[in-house]
Short mmCIF file of N, CA and C in Angstrom, two decimals:
data_model
loop_
_atom_site.label_atom_id
_atom_site.label_comp_id
_atom_site.label_asym_id
_atom_site.label_seq_id
_atom_site.Cartn_x
_atom_site.Cartn_y
_atom_site.Cartn_z
N MET A 7 107.74 -206.84 -89.06
CA MET A 7 107.78 -205.59 -89.89
C MET A 7 107.40 -204.60 -89.00
N ASN A 8 108.11 -203.40 -89.12
CA ASN A 8 107.76 -202.16 -88.51
C ASN A 8 106.82 -201.32 -89.44
N ILE A 9 106.14 -200.41 -88.77
CA ILE A 9 105.14 -199.47 -89.52
C ILE A 9 105.53 -198.10 -89.11
N LEU A 10 105.09 -197.30 -89.91
CA LEU A 10 105.29 -195.88 -89.78
C LEU A 10 103.97 -195.10 -89.53
N LYS A 11 103.98 -193.97 -88.62
CA LYS A 11 102.85 -193.17 -88.36
C LYS A 11 103.27 -191.68 -88.35
N VAL A 12 102.57 -190.87 -89.07
CA VAL A 12 102.97 -189.40 -88.91
C VAL A 12 101.97 -188.85 -87.94
N ASN A 13 102.64 -188.22 -86.87
CA ASN A 13 101.80 -187.74 -85.77
C ASN A 13 102.39 -186.25 -85.46
N ASN A 14 101.57 -185.35 -85.72
CA ASN A 14 101.88 -183.88 -85.61
C ASN A 14 103.32 -183.60 -86.06
N GLY A 15 103.44 -183.92 -87.37
CA GLY A 15 104.55 -183.52 -88.13
C GLY A 15 105.81 -184.51 -87.76
N LYS A 16 105.74 -185.40 -86.96
CA LYS A 16 106.91 -186.32 -86.47
C LYS A 16 106.47 -187.58 -87.04
N VAL A 17 107.47 -188.46 -87.64
CA VAL A 17 107.32 -189.70 -88.19
C VAL A 17 107.76 -190.77 -86.91
N GLU A 18 106.71 -191.55 -86.65
CA GLU A 18 106.89 -192.59 -85.41
C GLU A 18 107.09 -193.77 -86.10
N LEU A 19 108.43 -194.58 -85.78
CA LEU A 19 108.63 -195.96 -86.12
C LEU A 19 108.12 -196.81 -85.05
N ARG A 20 107.17 -197.71 -85.37
CA ARG A 20 106.44 -198.41 -84.43
C ARG A 20 106.62 -200.00 -84.73
N LYS A 21 106.56 -200.79 -83.83
CA LYS A 21 106.40 -202.29 -84.16
C LYS A 21 104.89 -202.65 -84.43
N ASP A 22 104.85 -203.89 -85.00
CA ASP A 22 103.45 -204.34 -85.40
C ASP A 22 102.60 -204.18 -84.28
N SER A 23 103.00 -204.32 -82.99
CA SER A 23 102.12 -204.36 -81.89
C SER A 23 101.66 -202.98 -81.51
N GLY A 24 102.32 -201.77 -82.17
CA GLY A 24 102.00 -200.43 -81.81
C GLY A 24 102.96 -199.81 -80.99
N SER A 25 103.99 -200.46 -80.30
CA SER A 25 104.84 -199.84 -79.35
C SER A 25 105.79 -198.92 -80.20
N LEU A 26 106.11 -197.81 -79.65
CA LEU A 26 107.06 -196.79 -80.21
C LEU A 26 108.42 -197.41 -80.21
N ILE A 27 109.11 -197.42 -81.27
CA ILE A 27 110.68 -197.58 -81.30
C ILE A 27 111.33 -196.25 -81.25
N ARG A 28 111.11 -195.41 -82.11
CA ARG A 28 111.81 -194.10 -82.03
C ARG A 28 111.03 -193.17 -82.95
N THR A 29 111.22 -191.81 -82.79
CA THR A 29 110.69 -190.89 -83.58
C THR A 29 111.83 -190.31 -84.59
N ILE A 30 111.34 -190.02 -85.83
CA ILE A 30 112.29 -189.72 -87.01
C ILE A 30 112.01 -188.42 -87.51
N GLY A 31 112.94 -187.58 -87.96
CA GLY A 31 112.70 -186.38 -88.54
C GLY A 31 112.69 -185.10 -87.84
N ASN A 32 112.43 -183.94 -88.24
CA ASN A 32 112.49 -182.63 -87.63
C ASN A 32 111.15 -182.15 -87.18
N GLY A 33 110.09 -182.87 -87.26
CA GLY A 33 108.92 -182.44 -86.93
C GLY A 33 108.08 -181.66 -88.01
N ASP A 34 108.44 -181.75 -89.42
CA ASP A 34 107.74 -181.19 -90.37
C ASP A 34 107.26 -182.08 -91.40
N ALA A 35 107.07 -183.33 -91.09
CA ALA A 35 106.77 -184.29 -92.03
C ALA A 35 105.04 -184.29 -92.45
N ILE A 36 104.90 -184.60 -93.68
CA ILE A 36 103.56 -184.86 -94.17
C ILE A 36 103.16 -186.21 -94.60
N ASP A 37 104.27 -186.98 -94.90
CA ASP A 37 104.02 -188.26 -95.60
C ASP A 37 105.32 -189.08 -95.16
N ALA A 38 105.24 -190.33 -95.02
CA ALA A 38 106.24 -191.25 -94.81
C ALA A 38 105.93 -192.65 -95.43
N ASP A 39 107.09 -193.28 -95.77
CA ASP A 39 106.91 -194.73 -96.34
C ASP A 39 108.24 -195.47 -95.92
N ILE A 40 108.01 -196.91 -95.78
CA ILE A 40 109.24 -197.65 -95.40
C ILE A 40 109.24 -198.59 -96.60
N ASN A 41 110.60 -199.10 -96.78
CA ASN A 41 110.80 -200.11 -97.84
C ASN A 41 110.50 -201.39 -97.42
N ASN A 42 110.51 -202.53 -98.41
CA ASN A 42 110.02 -203.67 -98.09
C ASN A 42 110.86 -204.46 -96.93
N ASP A 43 112.23 -204.34 -96.98
CA ASP A 43 112.90 -204.88 -95.91
C ASP A 43 113.06 -204.18 -94.82
N GLY A 44 112.32 -202.98 -94.60
CA GLY A 44 112.38 -202.23 -93.38
C GLY A 44 113.76 -201.35 -93.06
N THR A 45 114.59 -201.25 -93.96
CA THR A 45 115.85 -200.68 -93.72
C THR A 45 115.90 -198.96 -94.08
N LEU A 46 115.16 -198.62 -95.06
CA LEU A 46 115.04 -197.30 -95.39
C LEU A 46 113.64 -196.69 -95.26
N ILE A 47 113.69 -195.35 -94.95
CA ILE A 47 112.44 -194.72 -94.78
C ILE A 47 112.44 -193.31 -95.64
N LEU A 48 111.34 -193.03 -96.27
CA LEU A 48 111.25 -191.77 -97.06
C LEU A 48 110.31 -190.90 -96.23
N VAL A 49 110.72 -189.63 -96.13
CA VAL A 49 109.93 -188.71 -95.23
C VAL A 49 109.72 -187.51 -96.14
N THR A 50 108.57 -187.08 -96.47
CA THR A 50 108.21 -185.89 -97.20
C THR A 50 107.82 -184.74 -96.32
N THR A 51 108.45 -183.67 -96.49
CA THR A 51 108.48 -182.50 -95.35
C THR A 51 107.41 -181.51 -96.13
N VAL A 52 107.02 -180.63 -95.33
CA VAL A 52 106.02 -179.42 -95.68
C VAL A 52 106.72 -178.66 -96.71
N LYS A 53 107.97 -178.48 -96.63
CA LYS A 53 108.84 -177.69 -97.66
C LYS A 53 108.96 -178.38 -99.07
N GLY A 54 108.26 -179.51 -99.26
CA GLY A 54 108.20 -180.32 -100.51
C GLY A 54 109.68 -181.18 -100.64
N LYS A 55 110.38 -181.26 -99.66
CA LYS A 55 111.55 -182.13 -99.78
C LYS A 55 111.24 -183.67 -99.48
N VAL A 56 112.10 -184.54 -100.11
CA VAL A 56 111.98 -185.96 -99.77
C VAL A 56 113.25 -186.29 -99.10
N GLU A 57 113.13 -186.77 -97.81
CA GLU A 57 114.41 -187.20 -97.11
C GLU A 57 114.51 -188.61 -97.12
N LEU A 58 115.56 -189.29 -97.51
CA LEU A 58 115.93 -190.74 -97.50
C LEU A 58 116.71 -190.93 -96.20
N ARG A 59 116.10 -191.70 -95.30
CA ARG A 59 116.78 -192.00 -93.90
C ARG A 59 116.91 -193.51 -93.86
N LYS A 60 117.80 -193.88 -92.89
CA LYS A 60 117.90 -195.13 -92.44
C LYS A 60 117.04 -195.41 -91.44
N GLU A 61 116.84 -196.68 -91.11
CA GLU A 61 115.80 -196.95 -90.06
C GLU A 61 116.15 -196.42 -88.64
N SER A 62 117.40 -196.11 -88.46
CA SER A 62 117.90 -195.51 -87.27
C SER A 62 117.54 -194.05 -87.11
N GLY A 63 117.06 -193.55 -88.32
CA GLY A 63 116.55 -192.06 -88.39
C GLY A 63 117.63 -191.14 -88.98
N SER A 64 118.97 -191.54 -89.28
CA SER A 64 120.05 -190.69 -89.86
C SER A 64 119.66 -190.38 -91.24
N LEU A 65 119.97 -189.19 -91.64
CA LEU A 65 119.72 -188.69 -92.93
C LEU A 65 120.73 -189.31 -93.88
N ILE A 66 120.33 -189.90 -94.99
CA ILE A 66 121.19 -190.41 -96.07
C ILE A 66 121.38 -189.19 -97.05
N ARG A 67 120.36 -188.79 -97.65
CA ARG A 67 120.16 -187.66 -98.63
C ARG A 67 118.77 -187.05 -98.68
N THR A 68 118.83 -185.90 -99.47
CA THR A 68 117.62 -185.46 -99.80
C THR A 68 117.25 -185.56 -101.32
N ILE A 69 116.15 -185.88 -101.69
CA ILE A 69 115.82 -186.35 -103.16
C ILE A 69 114.82 -185.37 -103.68
N GLY A 70 115.07 -185.03 -104.91
CA GLY A 70 114.13 -184.17 -105.66
C GLY A 70 114.59 -182.84 -105.61
N ASN A 71 113.64 -181.85 -106.09
CA ASN A 71 113.90 -180.33 -106.18
C ASN A 71 113.05 -179.57 -105.51
N GLY A 72 112.32 -180.09 -104.36
CA GLY A 72 111.56 -179.35 -103.50
C GLY A 72 110.06 -179.09 -103.78
N ASP A 73 109.46 -179.85 -104.72
CA ASP A 73 108.07 -179.69 -105.06
C ASP A 73 107.44 -181.02 -104.89
N ALA A 74 107.72 -181.84 -103.91
CA ALA A 74 107.13 -183.10 -103.70
C ALA A 74 105.88 -183.10 -102.63
N MET A 75 104.77 -183.85 -103.04
CA MET A 75 103.80 -183.88 -102.15
C MET A 75 103.64 -185.23 -101.37
N GLY A 76 104.46 -186.22 -101.95
CA GLY A 76 104.49 -187.42 -101.28
C GLY A 76 105.49 -188.36 -102.10
N ALA A 77 106.00 -189.51 -101.44
CA ALA A 77 107.03 -190.40 -102.09
C ALA A 77 106.75 -191.79 -101.60
N LYS A 78 106.82 -192.74 -102.41
CA LYS A 78 106.74 -194.15 -102.08
C LYS A 78 107.80 -194.91 -102.62
N PHE A 79 108.08 -196.15 -102.02
CA PHE A 79 109.00 -197.05 -102.63
C PHE A 79 108.38 -197.78 -103.70
N SER A 80 109.04 -198.03 -104.75
CA SER A 80 108.63 -198.99 -105.84
C SER A 80 109.66 -199.89 -106.26
N GLY A 81 109.74 -201.02 -105.39
CA GLY A 81 110.86 -201.99 -105.46
C GLY A 81 112.04 -201.28 -104.89
N ALA A 82 113.08 -201.15 -105.64
CA ALA A 82 114.28 -200.42 -105.24
C ALA A 82 114.35 -199.07 -105.71
N ASP A 83 113.21 -198.64 -106.45
CA ASP A 83 113.26 -197.21 -106.96
C ASP A 83 112.30 -196.42 -106.03
N ILE A 84 112.03 -195.14 -106.33
CA ILE A 84 111.31 -194.26 -105.51
C ILE A 84 110.29 -193.42 -106.49
N LEU A 85 109.16 -193.42 -106.10
CA LEU A 85 108.06 -192.67 -106.90
C LEU A 85 107.97 -191.43 -106.03
N VAL A 86 108.07 -190.29 -106.71
CA VAL A 86 107.78 -188.86 -106.09
C VAL A 86 106.59 -188.16 -106.83
N LYS A 87 105.45 -187.88 -106.16
CA LYS A 87 104.43 -187.28 -106.58
C LYS A 87 104.83 -185.70 -106.38
N THR A 88 104.64 -184.88 -107.53
CA THR A 88 105.02 -183.50 -107.46
C THR A 88 103.87 -182.57 -107.41
N THR A 89 103.86 -181.35 -107.15
CA THR A 89 102.92 -180.37 -107.03
C THR A 89 102.35 -180.12 -108.43
N LYS A 90 103.16 -180.43 -109.42
CA LYS A 90 102.68 -180.09 -110.85
C LYS A 90 101.81 -181.29 -111.36
N GLY A 91 101.52 -182.22 -110.56
CA GLY A 91 100.67 -183.40 -111.07
C GLY A 91 101.52 -184.44 -111.70
N LYS A 92 102.72 -184.36 -111.68
CA LYS A 92 103.54 -185.42 -112.31
C LYS A 92 104.18 -186.44 -111.35
N THR A 93 104.58 -187.56 -111.79
CA THR A 93 105.00 -188.55 -111.02
C THR A 93 106.72 -188.75 -111.57
N GLU A 94 107.56 -188.61 -110.56
CA GLU A 94 109.08 -188.81 -110.96
C GLU A 94 109.38 -190.11 -110.47
N LEU A 95 110.05 -191.08 -111.30
CA LEU A 95 110.67 -192.26 -110.92
C LEU A 95 112.08 -191.86 -110.73
N ARG A 96 112.66 -192.08 -109.46
CA ARG A 96 114.08 -191.89 -109.16
C ARG A 96 114.76 -193.11 -108.51
N LYS A 97 116.03 -193.24 -108.82
CA LYS A 97 116.83 -194.21 -108.19
C LYS A 97 116.99 -193.90 -106.72
N GLU A 98 117.46 -194.82 -106.00
CA GLU A 98 117.73 -194.67 -104.61
C GLU A 98 118.87 -193.54 -104.40
N SER A 99 119.62 -193.50 -105.36
CA SER A 99 120.71 -192.37 -105.33
C SER A 99 120.16 -191.09 -105.54
N GLY A 100 118.90 -190.90 -105.99
CA GLY A 100 118.08 -189.59 -106.22
C GLY A 100 118.22 -189.15 -107.62
N SER A 101 118.86 -189.80 -108.40
CA SER A 101 118.92 -189.49 -109.91
C SER A 101 117.52 -189.81 -110.61
N LEU A 102 117.23 -188.87 -111.51
CA LEU A 102 115.87 -189.10 -112.17
C LEU A 102 115.97 -190.11 -113.42
N ILE A 103 115.11 -191.16 -113.28
CA ILE A 103 114.95 -192.12 -114.11
C ILE A 103 114.15 -191.60 -115.35
N ARG A 104 112.86 -191.29 -115.09
CA ARG A 104 111.89 -190.72 -115.87
C ARG A 104 110.84 -189.98 -115.26
N THR A 105 110.05 -189.19 -116.03
CA THR A 105 108.93 -188.51 -115.46
C THR A 105 107.63 -189.17 -116.22
N ILE A 106 106.73 -189.39 -115.35
CA ILE A 106 105.50 -190.10 -115.81
C ILE A 106 104.23 -189.08 -115.79
#
């Protein structure tokens, strides 16, 4: 299983041993999460956007409305913490399921 490390705004995808596989993103990351099977990565940027990316680093889509502080996978869904103190449960497609 691979791990993620945010270093100076860049997301580093690393092996369990710590060796670098690749750098992902544009250098403006504040948070990152990887799904259970290691195929998808969430990157939260300083602008409050959540980017859904493949393990290769290519962008699939942007999720949310630009007020995110962090995002995590919850099974097949995504939990997005907002600056308003709410948590949004979203599908992988980005559509809102409910606000908690």
